[in-house]
Amino acid sequence: MQLSVAICEDYLEERSQLGRLVRNYATQRGIALAVESIASGEDFVRLVQPGRWDLVLMDIYMAPGHMDGMEAAAHLREQDEECLLIFVTTSRMHGGASYAVHAADYLCKPVTQKTLDKILDWHLARQKERFRTLRLRCDWEEQDIRIRDICYIEIQKHTAIIHMKDKVLQTSRTITALEEELQGSGFLRCHRSYLVNMHHIMRIEKRDFLMDNGHKVPLGSTLAATARTQFMDWVFENNRYGLTKMLSEN
């Protein structure tokens, strides 16, 4: 498992302590970890990007005159709906506001290793599919890539071309083998040479899926009807999109 974490806390000592606890947790669980320590809500907002973090530990009360954690969390949710958000606070008197930004939990100060471990174990176990990786051999090296980061896969001759938002990888793998490995991860066979990640589909057009990286993935003539139906069923099951987002006006 790979985990990218942001810790937003204005007090250096508490920020450092949270960092130590998170690193201890990752070491004990064998998790590859990247941690960003952020000293203010303003700095946090400047760094926010969709998909940048898997987990945010956010202090609610910041120094007077600065953006508080609730405001920073609202900015996070404008760009990232899926990041796991856990507030770190001295008070639980923020129920309504935390619901609005889809906070997963609270950590009450002072945070202990036992409490952090218990909360992260509970939440990460329920999101384990999001952190699944696929091992590929690319350019004579093996590497693990996050399955959720794959937009779609295209097969050309005996080469699988893995299209991600920020890069393209190539490996020797058949579409049948990949389809089996990716089973249960939201992938759909829509063409004899294409697998699409339904998490990255923006909408259905006449003969294509429009992906969130701007590419179009063709619907094969023999698979089009089945692919459309499977995608619509998945959308309603996961409650991910409105109909206007899924269907082209054309």
GROMACS .gro file of C-alpha atoms in nm:
model
  250
    1MET     CA    1   0.000   0.000   0.000
    2GLN     CA    2   0.108   0.357  -0.072
    3LEU     CA    3  -0.019   0.651   0.131
    4SER     CA    4   0.020   1.025   0.078
    5VAL     CA    5  -0.055   1.230   0.391
    6ALA     CA    6  -0.086   1.602   0.466
    7ILE     CA    7  -0.063   1.726   0.825
    8CYS     CA    8  -0.197   2.079   0.869
    9GLU     CA    9  -0.120   2.210   1.219
   10ASP     CA   10   0.006   2.553   1.316
   11TYR     CA   11   0.207   2.446   1.623
   12LEU     CA   12   0.544   2.303   1.523
   13GLU     CA   13   0.569   2.065   1.821
   14GLU     CA   14   0.225   1.914   1.760
   15ARG     CA   15   0.286   1.898   1.384
   16SER     CA   16   0.612   1.712   1.443
   17GLN     CA   17   0.448   1.475   1.690
   18LEU     CA   18   0.170   1.389   1.446
   19GLY     CA   19   0.432   1.325   1.179
   20ARG     CA   20   0.614   1.083   1.409
   21LEU     CA   21   0.294   0.897   1.492
   22VAL     CA   22   0.197   0.866   1.124
   23ARG     CA   23   0.545   0.743   1.030
   24ASN     CA   24   0.539   0.488   1.313
   25TYR     CA   25   0.203   0.364   1.189
   26ALA     CA   26   0.328   0.328   0.831
   27THR     CA   27   0.644   0.145   0.941
   28GLN     CA   28   0.447  -0.100   1.154
   29ARG     CA   29   0.199  -0.172   0.871
   30GLY     CA   30   0.455  -0.187   0.589
   31ILE     CA   31   0.303   0.113   0.411
   32ALA     CA   32   0.503   0.328   0.169
   33LEU     CA   33   0.451   0.680   0.300
   34ALA     CA   34   0.488   1.040   0.182
   35VAL     CA   35   0.414   1.314   0.438
   36GLU     CA   36   0.376   1.688   0.385
   37SER     CA   37   0.378   1.906   0.697
   38ILE     CA   38   0.187   2.233   0.654
   39ALA     CA   39   0.187   2.519   0.905
   40SER     CA   40  -0.126   2.714   0.811
   41GLY     CA   41  -0.461   2.696   0.638
   42GLU     CA   42  -0.341   2.947   0.380
   43ASP     CA   43  -0.040   2.731   0.289
   44PHE     CA   44  -0.264   2.425   0.274
   45VAL     CA   45  -0.503   2.592   0.027
   46ARG     CA   46  -0.212   2.692  -0.197
   47LEU     CA   47  -0.097   2.330  -0.212
   48VAL     CA   48  -0.433   2.162  -0.268
   49GLN     CA   49  -0.464   1.966  -0.592
   50PRO     CA   50  -0.710   1.691  -0.688
   51GLY     CA   51  -0.569   1.356  -0.578
   52ARG     CA   52  -0.258   1.501  -0.413
   53TRP     CA   53  -0.328   1.338  -0.075
   54ASP     CA   54  -0.497   1.019   0.038
   55LEU     CA   55  -0.529   1.141   0.397
   56VAL     CA   56  -0.540   1.486   0.556
   57LEU     CA   57  -0.499   1.539   0.930
   58MET     CA   58  -0.638   1.888   0.986
   59ASP     CA   59  -0.620   2.099   1.301
   60ILE     CA   60  -0.942   2.298   1.342
   61TYR     CA   61  -0.817   2.587   1.555
   62MET     CA   62  -0.540   2.790   1.392
   63ALA     CA   63  -0.364   3.105   1.514
   64PRO     CA   64  -0.592   3.413   1.541
   65GLY     CA   65  -0.618   3.606   1.218
   66HIS     CA   66  -0.547   3.302   1.003
   67MET     CA   67  -0.772   3.064   0.811
   68ASP     CA   68  -0.903   2.789   1.038
   69GLY     CA   69  -0.921   2.419   0.961
   70MET     CA   70  -1.289   2.423   0.862
   71GLU     CA   71  -1.226   2.687   0.597
   72ALA     CA   72  -0.923   2.499   0.467
   73ALA     CA   73  -1.127   2.175   0.457
   74ALA     CA   74  -1.397   2.349   0.251
   75HIS     CA   75  -1.132   2.444  -0.006
   76LEU     CA   76  -1.008   2.083  -0.007
   77ARG     CA   77  -1.356   1.953  -0.086
   78GLU     CA   78  -1.392   2.193  -0.378
   79GLN     CA   79  -1.110   2.006  -0.550
   80ASP     CA   80  -1.102   1.661  -0.393
   81GLU     CA   81  -1.414   1.473  -0.284
   82GLU     CA   82  -1.244   1.144  -0.199
   83CYS     CA   83  -0.948   1.236   0.022
   84LEU     CA   84  -0.988   1.096   0.373
   85LEU     CA   85  -1.021   1.394   0.610
   86ILE     CA   86  -0.967   1.358   0.985
   87PHE     CA   87  -0.985   1.659   1.213
   88VAL     CA   88  -0.741   1.700   1.501
   89THR     CA   89  -0.895   1.916   1.772
   90THR     CA   90  -0.945   1.991   2.139
   91SER     CA   91  -1.323   1.997   2.094
   92ARG     CA   92  -1.589   1.794   1.917
   93MET     CA   93  -1.827   2.090   1.891
   94HIS     CA   94  -1.812   2.101   1.512
   95GLY     CA   95  -2.049   1.825   1.409
   96GLY     CA   96  -2.256   2.017   1.157
   97ALA     CA   97  -1.961   2.188   0.994
   98SER     CA   98  -1.758   1.867   0.975
   99TYR     CA   99  -2.052   1.689   0.809
  100ALA     CA  100  -2.057   1.956   0.538
  101VAL     CA  101  -1.695   1.882   0.444
  102HIS     CA  102  -1.738   1.502   0.478
  103ALA     CA  103  -1.493   1.457   0.762
  104ALA     CA  104  -1.431   1.090   0.836
  105ASP     CA  105  -1.341   1.125   1.204
  106TYR     CA  106  -1.191   1.328   1.490
  107LEU     CA  107  -0.866   1.286   1.676
  108CYS     CA  108  -0.879   1.459   2.012
  109LYS     CA  109  -0.560   1.617   2.144
  110PRO     CA  110  -0.329   1.497   2.280
  111VAL     CA  111  -0.316   1.228   2.011
  112THR     CA  112  -0.170   0.892   2.114
  113GLN     CA  113  -0.020   0.621   1.895
  114LYS     CA  114  -0.288   0.376   2.003
  115THR     CA  115  -0.572   0.610   1.909
  116LEU     CA  116  -0.421   0.704   1.573
  117ASP     CA  117  -0.351   0.340   1.486
  118LYS     CA  118  -0.706   0.236   1.570
  119ILE     CA  119  -0.868   0.512   1.363
  120LEU     CA  120  -0.644   0.466   1.060
  121ASP     CA  121  -0.682   0.087   1.066
  122TRP     CA  122  -1.061   0.121   1.070
  123HIS     CA  123  -1.084   0.374   0.786
  124LEU     CA  124  -0.811   0.235   0.560
  125ALA     CA  125  -0.955  -0.116   0.584
  126ARG     CA  126  -1.280   0.020   0.440
  127GLN     CA  127  -1.098   0.196   0.159
  128LYS     CA  128  -0.844  -0.073   0.073
  129GLU     CA  129  -0.967  -0.096  -0.287
  130ARG     CA  130  -0.866   0.265  -0.337
  131PHE     CA  131  -0.505   0.182  -0.247
  132ARG     CA  132  -0.463  -0.135  -0.456
  133THR     CA  133  -0.159  -0.138  -0.681
  134LEU     CA  134  -0.068  -0.317  -1.003
  135ARG     CA  135   0.286  -0.443  -1.053
  136LEU     CA  136   0.424  -0.378  -1.402
  137ARG     CA  137   0.756  -0.435  -1.572
  138CYS     CA  138   0.838  -0.121  -1.766
  139ASP     CA  139   1.178  -0.046  -1.925
  140TRP     CA  140   1.328  -0.354  -1.757
  141GLU     CA  141   1.222  -0.238  -1.412
  142GLU     CA  142   0.933  -0.350  -1.196
  143GLN     CA  143   0.715  -0.083  -1.042
  144ASP     CA  144   0.388  -0.064  -0.853
  145ILE     CA  145   0.129   0.184  -0.974
  146ARG     CA  146  -0.193   0.284  -0.802
  147ILE     CA  147  -0.481   0.116  -0.989
  148ARG     CA  148  -0.710   0.413  -0.926
  149ASP     CA  149  -0.458   0.637  -1.109
  150ILE     CA  150  -0.503   0.445  -1.436
  151CYS     CA  151  -0.746   0.621  -1.672
  152TYR     CA  152  -0.758   0.351  -1.938
  153ILE     CA  153  -0.551   0.077  -2.098
  154GLU     CA  154  -0.498   0.038  -2.470
  155ILE     CA  155  -0.358  -0.276  -2.633
  156GLN     CA  156  -0.143  -0.242  -2.945
  157LYS     CA  157  -0.017  -0.573  -3.078
  158HIS     CA  158   0.144  -0.734  -2.771
  159THR     CA  159   0.195  -0.413  -2.576
  160ALA     CA  160  -0.033  -0.272  -2.307
  161ILE     CA  161  -0.025   0.108  -2.301
  162ILE     CA  162  -0.125   0.233  -1.955
  163HIS     CA  163  -0.269   0.585  -1.975
  164MET     CA  164  -0.253   0.782  -1.650
  165LYS     CA  165  -0.326   1.150  -1.591
  166ASP     CA  166   0.039   1.250  -1.570
  167LYS     CA  167   0.222   0.978  -1.764
  168VAL     CA  168   0.197   0.684  -2.003
  169LEU     CA  169   0.360   0.348  -1.933
  170GLN     CA  170   0.411   0.046  -2.157
  171THR     CA  171   0.436  -0.317  -2.059
  172SER     CA  172   0.398  -0.661  -2.212
  173ARG     CA  173   0.060  -0.791  -2.095
  174THR     CA  174  -0.253  -0.922  -2.269
  175ILE     CA  175  -0.589  -0.754  -2.224
  176THR     CA  176  -0.735  -1.079  -2.089
  177ALA     CA  177  -0.468  -1.102  -1.819
  178LEU     CA  178  -0.515  -0.737  -1.723
  179GLU     CA  179  -0.892  -0.774  -1.712
  180GLU     CA  180  -0.855  -1.062  -1.466
  181GLU     CA  181  -0.601  -0.875  -1.249
  182LEU     CA  182  -0.819  -0.562  -1.236
  183GLN     CA  183  -1.142  -0.743  -1.156
  184GLY     CA  184  -1.337  -0.565  -0.883
  185SER     CA  185  -1.149  -0.235  -0.931
  186GLY     CA  186  -1.401  -0.054  -1.150
  187PHE     CA  187  -1.258  -0.145  -1.489
  188LEU     CA  188  -1.477  -0.212  -1.791
  189ARG     CA  189  -1.402  -0.385  -2.122
  190CYS     CA  190  -1.560  -0.154  -2.379
  191HIS     CA  191  -1.366  -0.258  -2.690
  192ARG     CA  192  -1.155  -0.554  -2.792
  193SER     CA  193  -0.845  -0.338  -2.736
  194TYR     CA  194  -0.949  -0.113  -2.445
  195LEU     CA  195  -1.017  -0.131  -2.073
  196VAL     CA  196  -1.151   0.186  -1.907
  197ASN     CA  197  -1.144   0.283  -1.541
  198MET     CA  198  -1.503   0.389  -1.466
  199HIS     CA  199  -1.379   0.622  -1.191
  200HIS     CA  200  -1.229   0.839  -1.468
  201ILE     CA  201  -1.520   0.847  -1.713
  202MET     CA  202  -1.673   1.194  -1.748
  203ARG     CA  203  -1.963   1.099  -1.973
  204ILE     CA  204  -2.088   0.874  -2.250
  205GLU     CA  205  -2.091   1.013  -2.601
  206LYS     CA  206  -2.229   0.847  -2.913
  207ARG     CA  207  -1.938   0.614  -2.983
  208ASP     CA  208  -1.695   0.693  -2.703
  209PHE     CA  209  -1.634   0.737  -2.334
  210LEU     CA  210  -1.495   1.084  -2.258
  211MET     CA  211  -1.229   1.045  -1.990
  212ASP     CA  212  -1.126   1.305  -1.731
  213ASN     CA  213  -0.782   1.339  -1.893
  214GLY     CA  214  -0.957   1.469  -2.207
  215HIS     CA  215  -0.907   1.152  -2.412
  216LYS     CA  216  -1.183   0.959  -2.585
  217VAL     CA  217  -1.199   0.581  -2.559
  218PRO     CA  218  -1.396   0.408  -2.836
  219LEU     CA  219  -1.690   0.178  -2.773
  220GLY     CA  220  -1.655  -0.134  -2.983
  221SER     CA  221  -1.957  -0.216  -3.196
  222THR     CA  222  -2.011  -0.557  -3.036
  223LEU     CA  223  -1.948  -0.437  -2.680
  224ALA     CA  224  -2.109  -0.090  -2.689
  225ALA     CA  225  -2.456  -0.179  -2.557
  226THR     CA  226  -2.321  -0.399  -2.278
  227ALA     CA  227  -2.056  -0.143  -2.181
  228ARG     CA  228  -2.312   0.138  -2.161
  229THR     CA  229  -2.543  -0.070  -1.943
  230GLN     CA  230  -2.262  -0.184  -1.712
  231PHE     CA  231  -2.138   0.171  -1.670
  232MET     CA  232  -2.484   0.309  -1.593
  233ASP     CA  233  -2.542   0.032  -1.338
  234TRP     CA  234  -2.205   0.110  -1.176
  235VAL     CA  235  -2.284   0.482  -1.165
  236PHE     CA  236  -2.614   0.433  -0.983
  237GLU     CA  237  -2.464   0.172  -0.751
  238ASN     CA  238  -2.181   0.408  -0.652
  239ASN     CA  239  -2.386   0.728  -0.669
  240ARG     CA  240  -2.098   0.906  -0.840
  241TYR     CA  241  -2.250   1.124  -1.109
  242GLY     CA  242  -2.567   1.299  -1.211
  243LEU     CA  243  -2.730   1.194  -1.536
  244THR     CA  244  -2.638   1.524  -1.700
  245LYS     CA  245  -2.271   1.446  -1.644
  246MET     CA  246  -2.295   1.096  -1.781
  247LEU     CA  247  -2.486   1.159  -2.100
  248SER     CA  248  -2.385   1.383  -2.387
  249GLU     CA  249  -2.640   1.635  -2.508
  250ASN     CA  250  -2.578   1.489  -2.850
   0.00000   0.00000   0.00000
